[in-house]
Amino acid sequence: MFEKLGRLLPSSIKKSGEMSRGVEAAQVVEAAQAAIRLTFGAEVASHAKAASFKAGTLRVSCDRSVYAETVRLREDDLVAAVNKRLGRNAVSRIRST
């Protein structure tokens, strides 16, 4: 009559996929913040923060337009750096705001 929670939970997580997408997004954002620091240096990293990840697009939030433009100009470098840190091609595009 009753199922053990340990048996129900894994199948529920697999079915929804939401938890795994959330974990992936958190991993990408964390890797991206480190990649921003390595790619641009501490000055830009203090003004540009990896904010979110969804469907291959990483959103970077910048507190000044000059930093957003800097990120846009080196988008390919940042995509490569993030994907290298992750060990897979998760990020295909950067949106900086």
PDB file of N, CA and C in Angstrom:
ATOM      1  N   MET A   1       0.814  -1.191   0.000  1.00  0.00           N
ATOM      2  CA  MET A   1       0.000   0.000   0.000  1.00  0.00           C
ATOM      3  C   MET A   1       0.862   1.262   0.000  1.00  0.00           C
ATOM      4  N   PHE A   2       1.851   1.308   0.842  1.00  0.00           N
ATOM      5  CA  PHE A   2       2.726   2.480   0.889  1.00  0.00           C
ATOM      6  C   PHE A   2       4.031   2.180   0.168  1.00  0.00           C
ATOM      7  N   GLU A   3       4.533   3.168  -0.538  1.00  0.00           N
ATOM      8  CA  GLU A   3       5.835   3.076  -1.212  1.00  0.00           C
ATOM      9  C   GLU A   3       6.855   3.834  -0.386  1.00  0.00           C
ATOM     10  N   LYS A   4       8.073   3.348  -0.372  1.00  0.00           N
ATOM     11  CA  LYS A   4       9.137   4.063   0.324  1.00  0.00           C
ATOM     12  C   LYS A   4       9.481   5.321  -0.474  1.00  0.00           C
ATOM     13  N   LEU A   5       9.695   6.386   0.253  1.00  0.00           N
ATOM     14  CA  LEU A   5      10.029   7.665  -0.378  1.00  0.00           C
ATOM     15  C   LEU A   5      11.294   7.535  -1.220  1.00  0.00           C
ATOM     16  N   GLY A   6      12.243   6.755  -0.750  1.00  0.00           N
ATOM     17  CA  GLY A   6      13.488   6.548  -1.490  1.00  0.00           C
ATOM     18  C   GLY A   6      13.281   5.973  -2.880  1.00  0.00           C
ATOM     19  N   ARG A   7      12.197   5.233  -3.066  1.00  0.00           N
ATOM     20  CA  ARG A   7      11.893   4.680  -4.388  1.00  0.00           C
ATOM     21  C   ARG A   7      11.117   5.669  -5.254  1.00  0.00           C
ATOM     22  N   LEU A   8      10.283   6.456  -4.648  1.00  0.00           N
ATOM     23  CA  LEU A   8       9.442   7.393  -5.399  1.00  0.00           C
ATOM     24  C   LEU A   8      10.199   8.631  -5.865  1.00  0.00           C
ATOM     25  N   LEU A   9      11.063   9.146  -5.020  1.00  0.00           N
ATOM     26  CA  LEU A   9      11.736  10.415  -5.307  1.00  0.00           C
ATOM     27  C   LEU A   9      12.580  10.381  -6.582  1.00  0.00           C
ATOM     28  N   PRO A  10      13.466   9.400  -6.779  1.00  0.00           N
ATOM     29  CA  PRO A  10      14.273   9.412  -8.014  1.00  0.00           C
ATOM     30  C   PRO A  10      13.439   9.395  -9.289  1.00  0.00           C
ATOM     31  N   SER A  11      12.379   8.606  -9.319  1.00  0.00           N
ATOM     32  CA  SER A  11      11.568   8.569 -10.529  1.00  0.00           C
ATOM     33  C   SER A  11      10.814   9.875 -10.740  1.00  0.00           C
ATOM     34  N   SER A  12      10.393  10.486  -9.660  1.00  0.00           N
ATOM     35  CA  SER A  12       9.702  11.776  -9.784  1.00  0.00           C
ATOM     36  C   SER A  12      10.639  12.847 -10.321  1.00  0.00           C
ATOM     37  N   ILE A  13      11.863  12.845  -9.848  1.00  0.00           N
ATOM     38  CA  ILE A  13      12.845  13.831 -10.315  1.00  0.00           C
ATOM     39  C   ILE A  13      13.157  13.607 -11.779  1.00  0.00           C
ATOM     40  N   LYS A  14      13.337  12.352 -12.180  1.00  0.00           N
ATOM     41  CA  LYS A  14      13.627  12.062 -13.580  1.00  0.00           C
ATOM     42  C   LYS A  14      12.488  12.499 -14.485  1.00  0.00           C
ATOM     43  N   LYS A  15      11.267  12.275 -14.040  1.00  0.00           N
ATOM     44  CA  LYS A  15      10.112  12.634 -14.857  1.00  0.00           C
ATOM     45  C   LYS A  15      10.016  14.146 -15.056  1.00  0.00           C
ATOM     46  N   SER A  16      10.203  14.876 -14.014  1.00  0.00           N
ATOM     47  CA  SER A  16      10.025  16.318 -14.130  1.00  0.00           C
ATOM     48  C   SER A  16      11.203  16.981 -14.825  1.00  0.00           C
ATOM     49  N   GLY A  17      12.399  16.538 -14.521  1.00  0.00           N
ATOM     50  CA  GLY A  17      13.582  17.131 -15.133  1.00  0.00           C
ATOM     51  C   GLY A  17      13.906  18.523 -14.624  1.00  0.00           C
ATOM     52  N   GLU A  18      13.000  19.105 -13.857  1.00  0.00           N
ATOM     53  CA  GLU A  18      13.204  20.471 -13.399  1.00  0.00           C
ATOM     54  C   GLU A  18      14.394  20.586 -12.462  1.00  0.00           C
ATOM     55  N   MET A  19      14.548  19.632 -11.580  1.00  0.00           N
ATOM     56  CA  MET A  19      15.644  19.707 -10.637  1.00  0.00           C
ATOM     57  C   MET A  19      16.988  19.612 -11.365  1.00  0.00           C
ATOM     58  N   SER A  20      17.091  18.714 -12.330  1.00  0.00           N
ATOM     59  CA  SER A  20      18.365  18.567 -13.039  1.00  0.00           C
ATOM     60  C   SER A  20      18.676  19.812 -13.861  1.00  0.00           C
ATOM     61  N   ARG A  21      17.651  20.450 -14.426  1.00  0.00           N
ATOM     62  CA  ARG A  21      17.888  21.700 -15.173  1.00  0.00           C
ATOM     63  C   ARG A  21      18.344  22.807 -14.230  1.00  0.00           C
ATOM     64  N   GLY A  22      17.771  22.845 -13.044  1.00  0.00           N
ATOM     65  CA  GLY A  22      18.178  23.847 -12.057  1.00  0.00           C
ATOM     66  C   GLY A  22      19.604  23.641 -11.590  1.00  0.00           C
ATOM     67  N   VAL A  23      19.979  22.382 -11.395  1.00  0.00           N
ATOM     68  CA  VAL A  23      21.355  22.068 -10.991  1.00  0.00           C
ATOM     69  C   VAL A  23      22.312  22.440 -12.112  1.00  0.00           C
ATOM     70  N   GLU A  24      21.955  22.109 -13.353  1.00  0.00           N
ATOM     71  CA  GLU A  24      22.813  22.459 -14.486  1.00  0.00           C
ATOM     72  C   GLU A  24      22.984  23.975 -14.579  1.00  0.00           C
ATOM     73  N   ALA A  25      21.896  24.711 -14.423  1.00  0.00           N
ATOM     74  CA  ALA A  25      21.971  26.172 -14.499  1.00  0.00           C
ATOM     75  C   ALA A  25      22.895  26.729 -13.420  1.00  0.00           C
ATOM     76  N   ALA A  26      22.804  26.190 -12.215  1.00  0.00           N
ATOM     77  CA  ALA A  26      23.668  26.647 -11.125  1.00  0.00           C
ATOM     78  C   ALA A  26      25.131  26.347 -11.428  1.00  0.00           C
ATOM     79  N   GLN A  27      25.406  25.179 -12.004  1.00  0.00           N
ATOM     80  CA  GLN A  27      26.778  24.830 -12.361  1.00  0.00           C
ATOM     81  C   GLN A  27      27.316  25.767 -13.442  1.00  0.00           C
ATOM     82  N   VAL A  28      26.499  26.072 -14.423  1.00  0.00           N
ATOM     83  CA  VAL A  28      26.928  26.961 -15.506  1.00  0.00           C
ATOM     84  C   VAL A  28      27.198  28.363 -14.965  1.00  0.00           C
ATOM     85  N   VAL A  29      26.309  28.875 -14.126  1.00  0.00           N
ATOM     86  CA  VAL A  29      26.489  30.220 -13.564  1.00  0.00           C
ATOM     87  C   VAL A  29      27.771  30.282 -12.731  1.00  0.00           C
ATOM     88  N   GLU A  30      28.020  29.251 -11.949  1.00  0.00           N
ATOM     89  CA  GLU A  30      29.241  29.222 -11.134  1.00  0.00           C
ATOM     90  C   GLU A  30      30.493  29.175 -12.018  1.00  0.00           C
ATOM     91  N   ALA A  31      30.481  28.329 -13.028  1.00  0.00           N
ATOM     92  CA  ALA A  31      31.616  28.243 -13.949  1.00  0.00           C
ATOM     93  C   ALA A  31      31.794  29.553 -14.711  1.00  0.00           C
ATOM     94  N   ALA A  32      30.691  30.176 -15.068  1.00  0.00           N
ATOM     95  CA  ALA A  32      30.749  31.434 -15.819  1.00  0.00           C
ATOM     96  C   ALA A  32      31.366  32.556 -14.999  1.00  0.00           C
ATOM     97  N   GLN A  33      31.035  32.614 -13.724  1.00  0.00           N
ATOM     98  CA  GLN A  33      31.607  33.682 -12.894  1.00  0.00           C
ATOM     99  C   GLN A  33      33.120  33.532 -12.805  1.00  0.00           C
ATOM    100  N   ALA A  34      33.587  32.310 -12.659  1.00  0.00           N
ATOM    101  CA  ALA A  34      35.034  32.073 -12.638  1.00  0.00           C
ATOM    102  C   ALA A  34      35.653  32.412 -13.998  1.00  0.00           C
ATOM    103  N   ALA A  35      34.961  32.061 -15.070  1.00  0.00           N
ATOM    104  CA  ALA A  35      35.461  32.352 -16.415  1.00  0.00           C
ATOM    105  C   ALA A  35      35.490  33.853 -16.693  1.00  0.00           C
ATOM    106  N   ILE A  36      34.530  34.585 -16.168  1.00  0.00           N
ATOM    107  CA  ILE A  36      34.527  36.049 -16.326  1.00  0.00           C
ATOM    108  C   ILE A  36      35.773  36.635 -15.678  1.00  0.00           C
ATOM    109  N   ARG A  37      36.089  36.176 -14.484  1.00  0.00           N
ATOM    110  CA  ARG A  37      37.275  36.673 -13.774  1.00  0.00           C
ATOM    111  C   ARG A  37      38.547  36.358 -14.561  1.00  0.00           C
ATOM    112  N   LEU A  38      38.648  35.138 -15.083  1.00  0.00           N
ATOM    113  CA  LEU A  38      39.841  34.745 -15.831  1.00  0.00           C
ATOM    114  C   LEU A  38      39.932  35.435 -17.187  1.00  0.00           C
ATOM    115  N   THR A  39      38.807  35.607 -17.839  1.00  0.00           N
ATOM    116  CA  THR A  39      38.789  36.197 -19.179  1.00  0.00           C
ATOM    117  C   THR A  39      38.990  37.707 -19.161  1.00  0.00           C
ATOM    118  N   PHE A  40      38.364  38.381 -18.199  1.00  0.00           N
ATOM    119  CA  PHE A  40      38.361  39.839 -18.191  1.00  0.00           C
ATOM    120  C   PHE A  40      39.180  40.468 -17.072  1.00  0.00           C
ATOM    121  N   GLY A  41      39.491  39.713 -16.050  1.00  0.00           N
ATOM    122  CA  GLY A  41      40.217  40.268 -14.914  1.00  0.00           C
ATOM    123  C   GLY A  41      39.277  40.724 -13.812  1.00  0.00           C
ATOM    124  N   ALA A  42      39.879  41.068 -12.690  1.00  0.00           N
ATOM    125  CA  ALA A  42      39.108  41.409 -11.488  1.00  0.00           C
ATOM    126  C   ALA A  42      38.259  42.667 -11.659  1.00  0.00           C
ATOM    127  N   GLU A  43      38.761  43.648 -12.386  1.00  0.00           N
ATOM    128  CA  GLU A  43      38.031  44.913 -12.553  1.00  0.00           C
ATOM    129  C   GLU A  43      36.672  44.687 -13.216  1.00  0.00           C
ATOM    130  N   VAL A  44      36.667  44.025 -14.365  1.00  0.00           N
ATOM    131  CA  VAL A  44      35.413  43.765 -15.064  1.00  0.00           C
ATOM    132  C   VAL A  44      34.555  42.781 -14.266  1.00  0.00           C
ATOM    133  N   ALA A  45      35.188  41.778 -13.670  1.00  0.00           N
ATOM    134  CA  ALA A  45      34.439  40.769 -12.899  1.00  0.00           C
ATOM    135  C   ALA A  45      33.691  41.389 -11.726  1.00  0.00           C
ATOM    136  N   SER A  46      34.189  42.484 -11.199  1.00  0.00           N
ATOM    137  CA  SER A  46      33.489  43.134 -10.087  1.00  0.00           C
ATOM    138  C   SER A  46      32.236  43.888 -10.563  1.00  0.00           C
ATOM    139  N   HIS A  47      32.098  44.065 -11.867  1.00  0.00           N
ATOM    140  CA  HIS A  47      30.950  44.781 -12.433  1.00  0.00           C
ATOM    141  C   HIS A  47      30.065  43.911 -13.324  1.00  0.00           C
ATOM    142  N   ALA A  48      30.511  42.683 -13.614  1.00  0.00           N
ATOM    143  CA  ALA A  48      29.770  41.779 -14.494  1.00  0.00           C
ATOM    144  C   ALA A  48      29.543  40.465 -13.756  1.00  0.00           C
ATOM    145  N   LYS A  49      28.307  40.107 -13.559  1.00  0.00           N
ATOM    146  CA  LYS A  49      27.946  38.906 -12.798  1.00  0.00           C
ATOM    147  C   LYS A  49      27.133  37.945 -13.659  1.00  0.00           C
ATOM    148  N   ALA A  50      27.525  36.696 -13.659  1.00  0.00           N
ATOM    149  CA  ALA A  50      26.732  35.667 -14.322  1.00  0.00           C
ATOM    150  C   ALA A  50      25.415  35.565 -13.548  1.00  0.00           C
ATOM    151  N   ALA A  51      24.307  35.760 -14.235  1.00  0.00           N
ATOM    152  CA  ALA A  51      23.015  35.861 -13.548  1.00  0.00           C
ATOM    153  C   ALA A  51      22.140  34.625 -13.715  1.00  0.00           C
ATOM    154  N   SER A  52      22.059  34.091 -14.929  1.00  0.00           N
ATOM    155  CA  SER A  52      21.176  32.949 -15.157  1.00  0.00           C
ATOM    156  C   SER A  52      21.591  32.209 -16.416  1.00  0.00           C
ATOM    157  N   PHE A  53      21.068  30.997 -16.541  1.00  0.00           N
ATOM    158  CA  PHE A  53      21.348  30.171 -17.715  1.00  0.00           C
ATOM    159  C   PHE A  53      20.092  29.412 -18.077  1.00  0.00           C
ATOM    160  N   LYS A  54      19.745  29.470 -19.359  1.00  0.00           N
ATOM    161  CA  LYS A  54      18.572  28.737 -19.839  1.00  0.00           C
ATOM    162  C   LYS A  54      18.715  28.493 -21.339  1.00  0.00           C
ATOM    163  N   ALA A  55      18.507  27.260 -21.743  1.00  0.00           N
ATOM    164  CA  ALA A  55      18.480  26.882 -23.165  1.00  0.00           C
ATOM    165  C   ALA A  55      19.711  27.346 -23.929  1.00  0.00           C
ATOM    166  N   GLY A  56      20.883  27.171 -23.340  1.00  0.00           N
ATOM    167  CA  GLY A  56      22.125  27.520 -24.015  1.00  0.00           C
ATOM    168  C   GLY A  56      22.540  28.971 -23.910  1.00  0.00           C
ATOM    169  N   THR A  57      21.701  29.803 -23.329  1.00  0.00           N
ATOM    170  CA  THR A  57      21.996  31.232 -23.216  1.00  0.00           C
ATOM    171  C   THR A  57      22.352  31.592 -21.781  1.00  0.00           C
ATOM    172  N   LEU A  58      23.527  32.182 -21.626  1.00  0.00           N
ATOM    173  CA  LEU A  58      23.988  32.671 -20.332  1.00  0.00           C
ATOM    174  C   LEU A  58      23.727  34.170 -20.275  1.00  0.00           C
ATOM    175  N   ARG A  59      23.043  34.608 -19.234  1.00  0.00           N
ATOM    176  CA  ARG A  59      22.785  36.042 -19.062  1.00  0.00           C
ATOM    177  C   ARG A  59      23.783  36.589 -18.066  1.00  0.00           C
ATOM    178  N   VAL A  60      24.477  37.652 -18.474  1.00  0.00           N
ATOM    179  CA  VAL A  60      25.452  38.331 -17.629  1.00  0.00           C
ATOM    180  C   VAL A  60      24.913  39.722 -17.330  1.00  0.00           C
ATOM    181  N   SER A  61      24.778  40.032 -16.062  1.00  0.00           N
ATOM    182  CA  SER A  61      24.259  41.317 -15.624  1.00  0.00           C
ATOM    183  C   SER A  61      25.429  42.247 -15.296  1.00  0.00           C
ATOM    184  N   CYS A  62      25.443  43.402 -15.936  1.00  0.00           N
ATOM    185  CA  CYS A  62      26.516  44.378 -15.745  1.00  0.00           C
ATOM    186  C   CYS A  62      25.932  45.660 -15.152  1.00  0.00           C
ATOM    187  N   ASP A  63      26.685  46.287 -14.243  1.00  0.00           N
ATOM    188  CA  ASP A  63      26.154  47.488 -13.610  1.00  0.00           C
ATOM    189  C   ASP A  63      26.427  48.769 -14.403  1.00  0.00           C
ATOM    190  N   ARG A  64      27.196  48.658 -15.479  1.00  0.00           N
ATOM    191  CA  ARG A  64      27.440  49.810 -16.352  1.00  0.00           C
ATOM    192  C   ARG A  64      27.485  49.336 -17.794  1.00  0.00           C
ATOM    193  N   SER A  65      27.042  50.185 -18.697  1.00  0.00           N
ATOM    194  CA  SER A  65      26.984  49.796 -20.110  1.00  0.00           C
ATOM    195  C   SER A  65      28.363  49.504 -20.692  1.00  0.00           C
ATOM    196  N   VAL A  66      29.391  50.150 -20.208  1.00  0.00           N
ATOM    197  CA  VAL A  66      30.734  49.905 -20.732  1.00  0.00           C
ATOM    198  C   VAL A  66      31.158  48.462 -20.463  1.00  0.00           C
ATOM    199  N   TYR A  67      30.760  47.898 -19.331  1.00  0.00           N
ATOM    200  CA  TYR A  67      31.106  46.507 -19.020  1.00  0.00           C
ATOM    201  C   TYR A  67      30.253  45.540 -19.836  1.00  0.00           C
ATOM    202  N   ALA A  68      29.005  45.891 -20.066  1.00  0.00           N
ATOM    203  CA  ALA A  68      28.146  45.065 -20.914  1.00  0.00           C
ATOM    204  C   ALA A  68      28.711  45.008 -22.330  1.00  0.00           C
ATOM    205  N   GLU A  69      29.192  46.116 -22.821  1.00  0.00           N
ATOM    206  CA  GLU A  69      29.788  46.164 -24.164  1.00  0.00           C
ATOM    207  C   GLU A  69      31.089  45.359 -24.207  1.00  0.00           C
ATOM    208  N   THR A  70      31.871  45.428 -23.152  1.00  0.00           N
ATOM    209  CA  THR A  70      33.111  44.646 -23.069  1.00  0.00           C
ATOM    210  C   THR A  70      32.797  43.154 -23.159  1.00  0.00           C
ATOM    211  N   VAL A  71      31.775  42.729 -22.452  1.00  0.00           N
ATOM    212  CA  VAL A  71      31.368  41.317 -22.490  1.00  0.00           C
ATOM    213  C   VAL A  71      30.885  40.954 -23.883  1.00  0.00           C
ATOM    214  N   ARG A  72      30.096  41.817 -24.513  1.00  0.00           N
ATOM    215  CA  ARG A  72      29.588  41.547 -25.860  1.00  0.00           C
ATOM    216  C   ARG A  72      30.730  41.408 -26.868  1.00  0.00           C
ATOM    217  N   LEU A  73      31.724  42.263 -26.763  1.00  0.00           N
ATOM    218  CA  LEU A  73      32.833  42.240 -27.716  1.00  0.00           C
ATOM    219  C   LEU A  73      33.664  40.963 -27.621  1.00  0.00           C
ATOM    220  N   ARG A  74      33.691  40.365 -26.443  1.00  0.00           N
ATOM    221  CA  ARG A  74      34.486  39.142 -26.252  1.00  0.00           C
ATOM    222  C   ARG A  74      33.602  37.935 -25.945  1.00  0.00           C
ATOM    223  N   GLU A  75      32.395  37.953 -26.481  1.00  0.00           N
ATOM    224  CA  GLU A  75      31.434  36.879 -26.238  1.00  0.00           C
ATOM    225  C   GLU A  75      32.024  35.509 -26.583  1.00  0.00           C
ATOM    226  N   ASP A  76      32.665  35.396 -27.739  1.00  0.00           N
ATOM    227  CA  ASP A  76      33.213  34.097 -28.158  1.00  0.00           C
ATOM    228  C   ASP A  76      34.259  33.581 -27.171  1.00  0.00           C
ATOM    229  N   ASP A  77      35.092  34.485 -26.663  1.00  0.00           N
ATOM    230  CA  ASP A  77      36.111  34.091 -25.679  1.00  0.00           C
ATOM    231  C   ASP A  77      35.459  33.583 -24.395  1.00  0.00           C
ATOM    232  N   LEU A  78      34.414  34.266 -23.965  1.00  0.00           N
ATOM    233  CA  LEU A  78      33.740  33.874 -22.729  1.00  0.00           C
ATOM    234  C   LEU A  78      32.996  32.548 -22.903  1.00  0.00           C
ATOM    235  N   VAL A  79      32.320  32.365 -24.019  1.00  0.00           N
ATOM    236  CA  VAL A  79      31.630  31.093 -24.292  1.00  0.00           C
ATOM    237  C   VAL A  79      32.639  29.944 -24.236  1.00  0.00           C
ATOM    238  N   ALA A  80      33.779  30.122 -24.892  1.00  0.00           N
ATOM    239  CA  ALA A  80      34.806  29.074 -24.908  1.00  0.00           C
ATOM    240  C   ALA A  80      35.347  28.800 -23.510  1.00  0.00           C
ATOM    241  N   ALA A  81      35.562  29.851 -22.725  1.00  0.00           N
ATOM    242  CA  ALA A  81      36.102  29.685 -21.371  1.00  0.00           C
ATOM    243  C   ALA A  81      35.121  28.959 -20.456  1.00  0.00           C
ATOM    244  N   VAL A  82      33.843  29.308 -20.554  1.00  0.00           N
ATOM    245  CA  VAL A  82      32.829  28.652 -19.716  1.00  0.00           C
ATOM    246  C   VAL A  82      32.716  27.178 -20.103  1.00  0.00           C
ATOM    247  N   ASN A  83      32.612  26.914 -21.385  1.00  0.00           N
ATOM    248  CA  ASN A  83      32.471  25.535 -21.837  1.00  0.00           C
ATOM    249  C   ASN A  83      33.703  24.697 -21.488  1.00  0.00           C
ATOM    250  N   LYS A  84      34.866  25.302 -21.535  1.00  0.00           N
ATOM    251  CA  LYS A  84      36.087  24.592 -21.154  1.00  0.00           C
ATOM    252  C   LYS A  84      36.045  24.214 -19.675  1.00  0.00           C
ATOM    253  N   ARG A  85      35.607  25.156 -18.830  1.00  0.00           N
ATOM    254  CA  ARG A  85      35.509  24.876 -17.391  1.00  0.00           C
ATOM    255  C   ARG A  85      34.494  23.771 -17.104  1.00  0.00           C
ATOM    256  N   LEU A  86      33.417  23.737 -17.884  1.00  0.00           N
ATOM    257  CA  LEU A  86      32.376  22.735 -17.684  1.00  0.00           C
ATOM    258  C   LEU A  86      32.751  21.375 -18.276  1.00  0.00           C
ATOM    259  N   GLY A  87      33.635  21.388 -19.264  1.00  0.00           N
ATOM    260  CA  GLY A  87      34.001  20.151 -19.940  1.00  0.00           C
ATOM    261  C   GLY A  87      32.961  19.680 -20.942  1.00  0.00           C
ATOM    262  N   ARG A  88      32.093  20.589 -21.339  1.00  0.00           N
ATOM    263  CA  ARG A  88      31.066  20.280 -22.341  1.00  0.00           C
ATOM    264  C   ARG A  88      30.588  21.590 -22.969  1.00  0.00           C
ATOM    265  N   ASN A  89      29.925  21.503 -24.091  1.00  0.00           N
ATOM    266  CA  ASN A  89      29.416  22.687 -24.789  1.00  0.00           C
ATOM    267  C   ASN A  89      28.000  23.003 -24.340  1.00  0.00           C
ATOM    268  N   ALA A  90      27.880  23.590 -23.170  1.00  0.00           N
ATOM    269  CA  ALA A  90      26.571  23.935 -22.619  1.00  0.00           C
ATOM    270  C   ALA A  90      26.123  25.324 -23.070  1.00  0.00           C
ATOM    271  N   VAL A  91      27.053  26.266 -23.115  1.00  0.00           N
ATOM    272  CA  VAL A  91      26.729  27.657 -23.441  1.00  0.00           C
ATOM    273  C   VAL A  91      26.988  27.914 -24.914  1.00  0.00           C
ATOM    274  N   SER A  92      26.002  28.465 -25.587  1.00  0.00           N
ATOM    275  CA  SER A  92      26.167  28.807 -27.005  1.00  0.00           C
ATOM    276  C   SER A  92      26.077  30.304 -27.254  1.00  0.00           C
ATOM    277  N   ARG A  93      25.567  31.041 -26.264  1.00  0.00           N
ATOM    278  CA  ARG A  93      25.320  32.468 -26.472  1.00  0.00           C
ATOM    279  C   ARG A  93      25.376  33.201 -25.133  1.00  0.00           C
ATOM    280  N   ILE A  94      25.817  34.453 -25.184  1.00  0.00           N
ATOM    281  CA  ILE A  94      25.857  35.322 -24.002  1.00  0.00           C
ATOM    282  C   ILE A  94      24.943  36.511 -24.278  1.00  0.00           C
ATOM    283  N   ARG A  95      24.139  36.860 -23.286  1.00  0.00           N
ATOM    284  CA  ARG A  95      23.361  38.102 -23.342  1.00  0.00           C
ATOM    285  C   ARG A  95      23.826  38.947 -22.169  1.00  0.00           C
ATOM    286  N   SER A  96      24.346  40.107 -22.455  1.00  0.00           N
ATOM    287  CA  SER A  96      24.788  40.991 -21.375  1.00  0.00           C
ATOM    288  C   SER A  96      23.870  42.195 -21.299  1.00  0.00           C
ATOM    289  N   THR A  97      23.528  42.541 -20.073  1.00  0.00           N
ATOM    290  CA  THR A  97      22.621  43.663 -19.845  1.00  0.00           C
ATOM    291  C   THR A  97      23.191  44.568 -18.786  1.00  0.00           C
TER     292      THR A  97
END
